[in-house]
């Protein structure tokens, strides 16, 4: 709780989302998807009510998709649903959720 309170008083939600998003992106670019997922989840736990959280949810979903398992695609689909609930006009997430829906309908 102390770290969370510190972050809330010293950093804006957007700064935290950017920090963890950037760390996650670097890990994902190196195909370290599980490590990227861990970074995205830290950000979500630190600032679960940030209106910018959709960015983290989207990147987290992409890393889950890249794990290429049935359970990871299911998790990605749920993350994309949450992302679109926060930002319904986020076109990248709309495109990806069509892909995950098709995959889940086939399997």
Coordinates of N, CA and C in Angstrom, one line a residue:
X1 N 0.8 -1.2 0.0 CA 0.0 0.0 0.0 C 0.9 1.3 0.0
X2 N 2.0 1.3 0.7 CA 2.8 2.4 0.8 C 3.3 2.8 -0.6
X3 N 3.8 1.9 -1.3 CA 4.3 2.2 -2.7 C 3.2 2.7 -3.6
X4 N 2.0 2.2 -3.4 CA 0.9 2.6 -4.2 C 0.5 4.1 -3.9
X5 N 0.5 4.4 -2.6 CA 0.2 5.7 -2.1 C 1.3 6.7 -2.6
X6 N 2.5 6.3 -2.5 CA 3.6 7.1 -3.0 C 3.5 7.4 -4.5
X7 N 3.2 6.4 -5.3 CA 3.0 6.6 -6.7 C 1.8 7.6 -7.0
X8 N 0.8 7.4 -6.2 CA -0.4 8.3 -6.5 C -0.1 9.7 -6.1
X9 N 0.8 10.0 -5.2 CA 1.1 11.3 -4.8 C 2.2 12.0 -5.6
X10 N 3.1 11.1 -6.2 CA 4.2 11.7 -6.9 C 4.2 11.6 -8.4
X11 N 3.3 10.7 -8.9 CA 3.3 10.5 -10.3 C 1.8 10.5 -10.8
X12 N 1.6 11.0 -12.0 CA 0.3 11.0 -12.5 C 0.0 9.6 -13.1
X13 N -1.2 9.2 -13.2 CA -1.5 7.9 -13.8 C -0.9 7.7 -15.2
X14 N -0.9 8.8 -15.9 CA -0.4 8.7 -17.3 C 1.1 8.4 -17.2
X15 N 1.9 9.0 -16.3 CA 3.3 8.8 -16.2 C 3.6 7.3 -15.8
X16 N 2.8 6.8 -14.9 CA 3.0 5.4 -14.6 C 2.6 4.4 -15.7
X17 N 1.5 4.7 -16.4 CA 1.1 3.9 -17.5 C 2.2 3.9 -18.6
X18 N 2.8 5.1 -18.9 CA 3.8 5.2 -19.9 C 5.1 4.4 -19.4
X19 N 5.5 4.5 -18.1 CA 6.7 3.8 -17.7 C 6.5 2.3 -17.8
X20 N 5.4 1.8 -17.3 CA 5.3 0.3 -17.4 C 5.0 -0.1 -18.9
X21 N 4.3 0.7 -19.6 CA 4.0 0.4 -21.0 C 5.3 0.3 -21.7
X22 N 6.2 1.3 -21.5 CA 7.5 1.3 -22.2 C 8.3 0.1 -21.9
X23 N 8.4 -0.2 -20.6 CA 9.1 -1.4 -20.1 C 8.5 -2.7 -20.8
X24 N 7.2 -2.8 -20.8 CA 6.6 -4.0 -21.4 C 6.8 -4.0 -22.9
X25 N 6.8 -2.9 -23.5 CA 7.0 -2.9 -25.0 C 8.5 -3.4 -25.3
X26 N 9.4 -2.9 -24.5 CA 10.8 -3.4 -24.7 C 11.0 -4.9 -24.5
X27 N 10.3 -5.4 -23.5 CA 10.4 -6.8 -23.2 C 9.7 -7.6 -24.3
X28 N 8.5 -7.1 -24.8 CA 7.8 -7.8 -25.8 C 8.6 -7.8 -27.1
X29 N 9.3 -6.7 -27.4 CA 10.1 -6.6 -28.7 C 11.2 -7.7 -28.6
X30 N 11.6 -8.0 -27.4 CA 12.7 -9.1 -27.3 C 12.0 -10.5 -27.1
X31 N 10.7 -10.5 -27.4 CA 9.9 -11.8 -27.3 C 9.9 -12.4 -25.9
X32 N 10.1 -11.5 -24.9 CA 9.9 -11.9 -23.5 C 8.5 -11.5 -23.0
X33 N 7.6 -12.3 -23.6 CA 6.2 -11.9 -23.4 C 5.7 -12.0 -22.0
X34 N 6.1 -13.1 -21.3 CA 5.6 -13.3 -19.9 C 6.2 -12.2 -19.0
X35 N 7.4 -11.7 -19.3 CA 8.0 -10.6 -18.5 C 7.3 -9.3 -18.8
X36 N 6.9 -9.1 -20.1 CA 6.1 -8.0 -20.4 C 4.8 -8.0 -19.7
X37 N 4.1 -9.1 -19.7 CA 2.8 -9.3 -19.0 C 3.0 -8.9 -17.6
X38 N 4.0 -9.3 -16.9 CA 4.3 -9.0 -15.5 C 4.3 -7.4 -15.3
X39 N 5.0 -6.7 -16.2 CA 5.1 -5.3 -16.1 C 3.8 -4.6 -16.3
X40 N 3.0 -5.1 -17.3 CA 1.7 -4.5 -17.5 C 0.8 -4.7 -16.3
X41 N 0.9 -5.9 -15.7 CA 0.1 -6.2 -14.5 C 0.5 -5.3 -13.3
X42 N 1.7 -5.0 -13.2 CA 2.2 -4.0 -12.1 C 1.5 -2.7 -12.3
X43 N 1.5 -2.2 -13.5 CA 0.9 -0.9 -13.8 C -0.6 -0.9 -13.5
X44 N -1.2 -2.0 -13.9 CA -2.7 -2.1 -13.6 C -3.0 -2.1 -12.1
X45 N -2.1 -2.8 -11.4 CA -2.3 -2.9 -9.9 C -2.0 -1.5 -9.2
X46 N -1.1 -0.8 -9.8 CA -0.8 0.5 -9.2 C -1.8 1.6 -9.4
X47 N -2.4 1.5 -10.6 CA -3.4 2.5 -11.0 C -4.6 1.9 -11.7
X48 N -5.3 1.1 -11.0 CA -6.4 0.4 -11.6 C -7.6 1.3 -12.1
X49 N -7.7 2.5 -11.7 CA -8.8 3.4 -12.1 C -8.3 4.4 -13.1
X50 N -7.1 4.4 -13.6 CA -6.6 5.3 -14.5 C -7.4 5.2 -15.8
X51 N -7.8 6.4 -16.4 CA -8.5 6.4 -17.7 C -7.6 6.0 -18.8
X52 N -6.3 6.0 -18.6 CA -5.3 5.7 -19.6 C -5.0 4.2 -19.5
X53 N -5.6 3.4 -18.6 CA -5.3 2.0 -18.4 C -5.5 1.2 -19.7
X54 N -6.4 1.7 -20.6 CA -6.7 0.9 -21.8 C -5.4 0.6 -22.6
X55 N -4.4 1.5 -22.5 CA -3.1 1.3 -23.2 C -2.4 0.0 -22.7
X56 N -2.4 -0.1 -21.4 CA -1.8 -1.3 -20.7 C -2.5 -2.5 -21.1
X57 N -3.9 -2.5 -21.0 CA -4.7 -3.6 -21.2 C -4.5 -4.1 -22.7
X58 N -4.4 -3.2 -23.6 CA -4.1 -3.6 -25.0 C -2.8 -4.3 -25.2
X59 N -1.7 -3.6 -24.7 CA -0.4 -4.2 -24.8 C -0.3 -5.6 -24.1
X60 N -1.0 -5.7 -23.0 CA -1.0 -6.9 -22.2 C -1.7 -8.0 -23.1
X61 N -2.8 -7.6 -23.7 CA -3.5 -8.6 -24.6 C -2.6 -9.1 -25.8
X62 N -1.8 -8.1 -26.3 CA -0.9 -8.5 -27.5 C 0.1 -9.5 -27.0
X63 N 0.7 -9.3 -25.8 CA 1.7 -10.2 -25.3 C 1.0 -11.6 -25.0
X64 N -0.2 -11.6 -24.5 CA -0.9 -12.9 -24.3 C -1.1 -13.6 -25.7
X65 N -1.5 -12.8 -26.7 CA -1.7 -13.4 -28.0 C -0.4 -14.1 -28.5
X66 N 0.7 -13.4 -28.2 CA 2.0 -13.9 -28.7 C 2.5 -15.2 -28.0
X67 N 1.8 -15.5 -26.8 CA 2.2 -16.7 -26.1 C 1.5 -17.9 -26.9
X68 N 0.5 -17.6 -27.7 CA -0.1 -18.6 -28.6 C -0.6 -19.9 -28.0
X69 N -1.2 -19.8 -26.8 CA -1.9 -20.9 -26.2 C -3.4 -20.6 -26.1
X70 N -4.2 -21.6 -26.0 CA -5.6 -21.4 -25.9 C -5.9 -20.5 -24.7
X71 N -5.3 -20.8 -23.6 CA -5.6 -20.0 -22.4 C -5.1 -18.5 -22.5
X72 N -4.0 -18.4 -23.2 CA -3.5 -17.0 -23.3 C -4.4 -16.2 -24.3
X73 N -4.9 -16.8 -25.3 CA -5.8 -16.2 -26.2 C -7.1 -15.8 -25.5
X74 N -7.6 -16.7 -24.7 CA -8.8 -16.4 -23.9 C -8.6 -15.2 -23.0
X75 N -7.4 -15.1 -22.3 CA -7.0 -14.0 -21.5 C -6.9 -12.7 -22.3
X76 N -6.3 -12.8 -23.4 CA -6.2 -11.7 -24.3 C -7.6 -11.1 -24.7
X77 N -8.5 -12.0 -25.0 CA -9.8 -11.6 -25.4 C -10.5 -10.8 -24.2
X78 N -10.4 -11.3 -23.0 CA -10.9 -10.6 -21.9 C -10.3 -9.3 -21.6
X79 N -9.0 -9.2 -21.8 CA -8.3 -7.9 -21.7 C -8.7 -6.9 -22.8
X80 N -9.0 -7.4 -24.0 CA -9.4 -6.5 -25.0 C -10.9 -6.0 -24.8
X81 N -11.7 -6.9 -24.2 CA -13.0 -6.5 -23.8 C -13.0 -5.3 -22.8
X82 N -12.1 -5.5 -21.8 CA -11.9 -4.5 -20.8 C -11.4 -3.2 -21.4
X83 N -10.4 -3.3 -22.3 CA -9.9 -2.2 -23.0 C -10.9 -1.4 -23.7
X84 N -11.8 -2.1 -24.5 CA -12.8 -1.5 -25.2 C -13.9 -0.9 -24.4
X85 N -14.1 -1.4 -23.2 CA -15.0 -0.8 -22.2 C -14.5 0.5 -21.8
X86 N -13.2 0.7 -21.6 CA -12.6 1.9 -21.2 C -12.6 2.9 -22.4
X87 N -12.3 2.4 -23.5 CA -12.1 3.3 -24.7 C -12.8 2.6 -25.9
X88 N -14.1 2.7 -26.1 CA -14.8 2.0 -27.1 C -14.4 2.3 -28.5
X89 N -13.8 3.4 -28.8 CA -13.4 3.8 -30.1 C -11.9 3.5 -30.4
X90 N -11.3 2.6 -29.6 CA -9.9 2.3 -29.8 C -9.8 1.2 -30.9
X91 N -9.5 1.7 -32.1 CA -9.6 0.9 -33.3 C -8.6 -0.3 -33.3
X92 N -7.4 -0.2 -32.7 CA -6.5 -1.3 -32.7 C -7.1 -2.5 -31.9
X93 N -7.7 -2.1 -30.8 CA -8.4 -3.2 -29.9 C -9.6 -3.8 -30.6
X94 N -10.3 -3.0 -31.4 CA -11.5 -3.5 -32.1 C -11.0 -4.6 -33.1
X95 N -9.9 -4.2 -33.8 CA -9.4 -5.1 -34.8 C -8.9 -6.4 -34.2
X96 N -8.2 -6.3 -33.1 CA -7.6 -7.5 -32.4 C -8.7 -8.4 -31.8
X97 N -9.8 -7.8 -31.3 CA -10.8 -8.6 -30.7 C -11.6 -9.4 -31.8
X98 N -11.7 -8.9 -33.0 CA -12.2 -9.7 -34.1 C -11.4 -10.9 -34.3
X99 N -10.1 -10.8 -34.3 CA -9.2 -11.9 -34.4 C -9.3 -12.9 -33.3
X100 N -9.3 -12.4 -32.1 CA -9.5 -13.4 -30.9 C -10.8 -14.1 -30.9
X101 N -11.9 -13.3 -31.3 CA -13.2 -13.9 -31.4 C -13.2 -15.1 -32.4
X102 N -12.7 -14.8 -33.6 CA -12.6 -15.9 -34.6 C -11.8 -17.1 -34.1
X103 N -10.7 -16.8 -33.5 CA -9.9 -18.0 -33.0 C -10.7 -18.8 -31.9
X104 N -11.3 -18.1 -31.0 CA -12.0 -18.8 -29.9 C -13.3 -19.5 -30.5
X105 N -13.9 -19.0 -31.5 CA -15.0 -19.7 -32.1 C -14.6 -21.0 -32.8
X106 N -13.4 -21.0 -33.3 CA -12.9 -22.2 -34.0 C -12.5 -23.3 -33.0
X107 N -12.0 -22.8 -31.9 CA -11.4 -23.8 -30.9 C -12.3 -24.1 -29.7

